[in-house]
PDB file of C-alpha atoms in Angstrom:
ATOM      1  CA  MET H   1     -74.215 132.450 208.578  1.00 54.00           C
ATOM      2  CA  LEU H   2     -76.797 133.858 206.199  1.00 52.00           C
ATOM      3  CA  THR H   3     -80.326 134.314 207.463  1.00 73.00           C
ATOM      4  CA  SER H   4     -81.888 134.914 204.073  1.00 87.00           C
ATOM      5  CA  VAL H   5     -81.896 133.330 200.655  1.00 93.00           C
ATOM      6  CA  LEU H   6     -81.435 136.363 198.419  1.00 96.00           C
ATOM      7  CA  ILE H   7     -79.468 134.545 195.731  1.00 97.00           C
ATOM      8  CA  THR H   8     -81.873 131.610 195.653  1.00 98.00           C
ATOM      9  CA  GLY H   9     -84.695 134.144 195.475  1.00 97.00           C
ATOM     10  CA  PHE H  10     -83.142 135.680 192.378  1.00 98.00           C
ATOM     11  CA  TYR H  11     -82.970 132.349 190.539  1.00 98.00           C
ATOM     12  CA  THR H  12     -86.408 131.360 191.795  1.00 98.00           C
ATOM     13  CA  GLY H  13     -87.751 134.562 190.242  1.00 98.00           C
ATOM     14  CA  ILE H  14     -86.227 133.725 186.865  1.00 98.00           C
ATOM     15  CA  LEU H  15     -87.597 130.175 187.058  1.00 98.00           C
ATOM     16  CA  ALA H  16     -91.035 131.528 188.018  1.00 98.00           C
ATOM     17  CA  ILE H  17     -91.083 133.520 184.783  1.00 98.00           C
ATOM     18  CA  LEU H  18     -90.162 130.393 182.819  1.00 97.00           C
ATOM     19  CA  HIS H  19     -92.902 128.490 184.652  1.00 98.00           C
ATOM     20  CA  ILE H  20     -95.482 131.120 183.692  1.00 98.00           C
ATOM     21  CA  ALA H  21     -94.340 130.968 180.051  1.00 97.00           C
ATOM     22  CA  LEU H  22     -94.673 127.176 180.001  1.00 97.00           C
ATOM     23  CA  SER H  23     -98.104 127.385 181.655  1.00 98.00           C
ATOM     24  CA  MET H  24     -99.308 130.024 179.215  1.00 98.00           C
ATOM     25  CA  ASN H  25     -98.161 127.877 176.309  1.00 97.00           C
ATOM     26  CA  VAL H  26    -100.350 125.009 177.546  1.00 97.00           C
ATOM     27  CA  ILE H  27    -103.289 127.345 178.203  1.00 98.00           C
ATOM     28  CA  ASN H  28    -103.039 128.984 174.778  1.00 98.00           C
ATOM     29  CA  LEU H  29    -102.906 125.621 173.016  1.00 97.00           C
ATOM     30  CA  ARG H  30    -105.866 124.344 175.027  1.00 97.00           C
ATOM     31  CA  MET H  31    -107.909 127.399 174.049  1.00 97.00           C
ATOM     32  CA  LYS H  32    -106.865 127.221 170.399  1.00 97.00           C
ATOM     33  CA  LEU H  33    -107.587 123.492 170.147  1.00 97.00           C
ATOM     34  CA  LYS H  34    -110.625 123.566 172.476  1.00 96.00           C
ATOM     35  CA  ILE H  35    -109.202 120.748 174.609  1.00 96.00           C
ATOM     36  CA  GLY H  36    -109.961 121.156 178.309  1.00 94.00           C
ATOM     37  CA  ILE H  37    -108.495 117.958 179.787  1.00 95.00           C
ATOM     38  CA  GLY H  38    -105.651 115.770 178.575  1.00 95.00           C
ATOM     39  CA  ASP H  39    -104.080 116.320 175.186  1.00 95.00           C
ATOM     40  CA  GLY H  40    -106.937 115.156 172.951  1.00 95.00           C
ATOM     41  CA  GLY H  41    -104.421 113.230 170.853  1.00 95.00           C
ATOM     42  CA  ASN H  42    -102.750 116.465 169.746  1.00 96.00           C
ATOM     43  CA  HIS H  43     -98.975 116.039 169.674  1.00 93.00           C
ATOM     44  CA  ASP H  44     -98.202 119.752 170.117  1.00 94.00           C
ATOM     45  CA  LEU H  45    -100.370 119.958 173.230  1.00 95.00           C
ATOM     46  CA  ALA H  46     -98.912 116.704 174.578  1.00 94.00           C
ATOM     47  CA  ARG H  47     -95.399 118.108 174.155  1.00 94.00           C
ATOM     48  CA  ALA H  48     -96.338 121.423 175.827  1.00 95.00           C
ATOM     49  CA  ILE H  49     -97.927 119.561 178.752  1.00 96.00           C
ATOM     50  CA  ARG H  50     -94.789 117.425 179.101  1.00 94.00           C
ATOM     51  CA  CYS H  51     -92.498 120.500 179.046  1.00 94.00           C
ATOM     52  CA  HIS H  52     -94.536 122.069 181.838  1.00 96.00           C
ATOM     53  CA  GLY H  53     -94.836 118.810 183.778  1.00 96.00           C
ATOM     54  CA  ASN H  54     -91.131 118.061 183.639  1.00 95.00           C
ATOM     55  CA  PHE H  55     -90.368 121.563 184.885  1.00 97.00           C
ATOM     56  CA  ILE H  56     -92.740 121.078 187.832  1.00 97.00           C
ATOM     57  CA  GLU H  57     -91.263 117.660 188.607  1.00 97.00           C
ATOM     58  CA  HIS H  58     -87.683 118.887 189.009  1.00 97.00           C
ATOM     59  CA  VAL H  59     -87.520 122.609 189.766  1.00 98.00           C
ATOM     60  CA  PRO H  60     -89.177 122.746 193.225  1.00 98.00           C
ATOM     61  CA  LEU H  61     -86.802 120.218 194.802  1.00 98.00           C
ATOM     62  CA  SER H  62     -83.825 121.825 193.071  1.00 98.00           C
ATOM     63  CA  ILE H  63     -84.754 125.261 194.414  1.00 98.00           C
ATOM     64  CA  LEU H  64     -85.323 123.823 197.892  1.00 98.00           C
ATOM     65  CA  LEU H  65     -81.884 122.192 197.836  1.00 98.00           C
ATOM     66  CA  LEU H  66     -80.317 125.449 196.628  1.00 98.00           C
ATOM     67  CA  GLY H  67     -82.059 127.505 199.313  1.00 97.00           C
ATOM     68  CA  ILE H  68     -81.059 125.122 202.101  1.00 96.00           C
ATOM     69  CA  TYR H  69     -77.473 125.178 200.881  1.00 96.00           C
ATOM     70  CA  GLU H  70     -77.514 128.980 200.862  1.00 96.00           C
ATOM     71  CA  LEU H  71     -79.093 129.169 204.335  1.00 94.00           C
ATOM     72  CA  ASN H  72     -76.466 126.769 205.671  1.00 93.00           C
ATOM     73  CA  GLY H  73     -73.746 129.219 204.650  1.00 93.00           C
ATOM     74  CA  GLY H  74     -72.823 127.707 201.295  1.00 94.00           C
ATOM     75  CA  SER H  75     -70.326 129.476 199.103  1.00 94.00           C
ATOM     76  CA  VAL H  76     -71.840 132.496 197.342  1.00 95.00           C
ATOM     77  CA  PHE H  77     -69.996 131.468 194.187  1.00 97.00           C
ATOM     78  CA  MET H  78     -71.448 127.947 194.342  1.00 97.00           C
ATOM     79  CA  VAL H  79     -74.984 129.229 194.987  1.00 97.00           C
ATOM     80  CA  HIS H  80     -74.712 131.448 191.902  1.00 98.00           C
ATOM     81  CA  ALA H  81     -73.084 128.684 189.850  1.00 98.00           C
ATOM     82  CA  CYS H  82     -75.769 126.151 190.775  1.00 98.00           C
ATOM     83  CA  GLY H  83     -78.614 128.643 190.332  1.00 98.00           C
ATOM     84  CA  GLY H  84     -77.332 129.786 186.955  1.00 98.00           C
ATOM     85  CA  LEU H  85     -76.781 126.218 185.800  1.00 98.00           C
ATOM     86  CA  LEU H  86     -80.273 125.260 186.932  1.00 98.00           C
ATOM     87  CA  VAL H  87     -81.834 128.065 184.885  1.00 98.00           C
ATOM     88  CA  ALA H  88     -79.719 127.113 181.862  1.00 98.00           C
ATOM     89  CA  ALA H  89     -80.490 123.400 182.277  1.00 98.00           C
ATOM     90  CA  ARG H  90     -84.235 123.925 182.479  1.00 97.00           C
ATOM     91  CA  ALA H  91     -84.183 126.308 179.512  1.00 97.00           C
ATOM     92  CA  LEU H  92     -82.181 123.784 177.474  1.00 96.00           C
ATOM     93  CA  HIS H  93     -84.536 120.964 178.388  1.00 95.00           C
ATOM     94  CA  THR H  94     -87.542 123.072 177.401  1.00 94.00           C
ATOM     95  CA  ILE H  95     -85.973 123.993 174.056  1.00 94.00           C
ATOM     96  CA  GLY H  96     -85.103 120.376 173.316  1.00 94.00           C
ATOM     97  CA  LEU H  97     -88.484 118.945 174.267  1.00 90.00           C
ATOM     98  CA  SER H  98     -90.453 121.700 172.545  1.00 86.00           C
ATOM     99  CA  LYS H  99     -88.688 120.879 169.249  1.00 84.00           C
ATOM    100  CA  THR H 100     -89.242 117.117 169.220  1.00 79.00           C
ATOM    101  CA  ILE H 101     -90.468 114.235 171.343  1.00 78.00           C
ATOM    102  CA  LYS H 102     -87.347 112.355 170.294  1.00 83.00           C
ATOM    103  CA  THR H 103     -84.025 112.789 172.033  1.00 87.00           C
ATOM    104  CA  SER H 104     -82.038 115.942 171.420  1.00 92.00           C
ATOM    105  CA  TRP H 105     -78.770 117.220 172.803  1.00 94.00           C
ATOM    106  CA  GLN H 106     -80.621 120.080 174.531  1.00 95.00           C
ATOM    107  CA  ARG H 107     -83.060 117.759 176.275  1.00 94.00           C
ATOM    108  CA  PHE H 108     -80.303 115.324 177.288  1.00 96.00           C
ATOM    109  CA  SER H 109     -77.978 118.107 178.510  1.00 97.00           C
ATOM    110  CA  GLY H 110     -80.756 119.837 180.436  1.00 97.00           C
ATOM    111  CA  THR H 111     -81.818 116.639 182.159  1.00 96.00           C
ATOM    112  CA  LEU H 112     -78.283 115.510 182.971  1.00 97.00           C
ATOM    113  CA  THR H 113     -77.300 118.932 184.308  1.00 98.00           C
ATOM    114  CA  THR H 114     -80.433 119.110 186.481  1.00 98.00           C
ATOM    115  CA  PHE H 115     -79.745 115.665 187.953  1.00 98.00           C
ATOM    116  CA  ILE H 116     -76.081 116.450 188.598  1.00 98.00           C
ATOM    117  CA  LEU H 117     -77.042 119.724 190.306  1.00 98.00           C
ATOM    118  CA  MET H 118     -79.578 117.937 192.497  1.00 98.00           C
ATOM    119  CA  LEU H 119     -76.977 115.314 193.422  1.00 98.00           C
ATOM    120  CA  VAL H 120     -74.280 117.897 194.185  1.00 97.00           C
ATOM    121  CA  LEU H 121     -76.615 120.087 196.240  1.00 98.00           C
ATOM    122  CA  GLY H 122     -77.976 117.027 198.026  1.00 97.00           C
ATOM    123  CA  LEU H 123     -74.462 115.945 198.952  1.00 97.00           C
ATOM    124  CA  PHE H 124     -73.505 119.492 200.020  1.00 96.00           C
ATOM    125  CA  ASN H 125     -76.530 119.538 202.314  1.00 96.00           C
ATOM    126  CA  ILE H 126     -75.868 116.057 203.719  1.00 95.00           C
ATOM    127  CA  PHE H 127     -72.215 116.769 204.459  1.00 93.00           C
ATOM    128  CA  ALA H 128     -72.961 120.179 205.970  1.00 87.00           C
ATOM    129  CA  LEU H 129     -74.079 118.206 209.041  1.00 77.00           C
ATOM    130  CA  VAL H 130     -70.837 116.228 209.290  1.00 67.00           C
TER     131      VAL H 130
END
């Protein structure tokens, strides 16, 4: 059994870079618009805040599920597949939401893929005990 989470660490690193980019986008807009709290009614800032917030709502649990699966001796292929899909899903969601507040195929695909990954990893972790 593995005693480290090297693969999860790799994908966590990529997602950390995306997190910093999303955070910097919010910070830059706040500075440009001189809005310290909330969105001040600015739609661009509201969208940037939502992109960042959605990332923070879903990525930590997804990474935790991935790391637990890897630590429990999950298939190396599946850890890479799930990690790569998670990065792609979150990037797609960010692209879709940054373009419009309306629905888009990128936003829908990113959300659906994230939820499916969380479900699959959750089930893998539950049934690892059986």
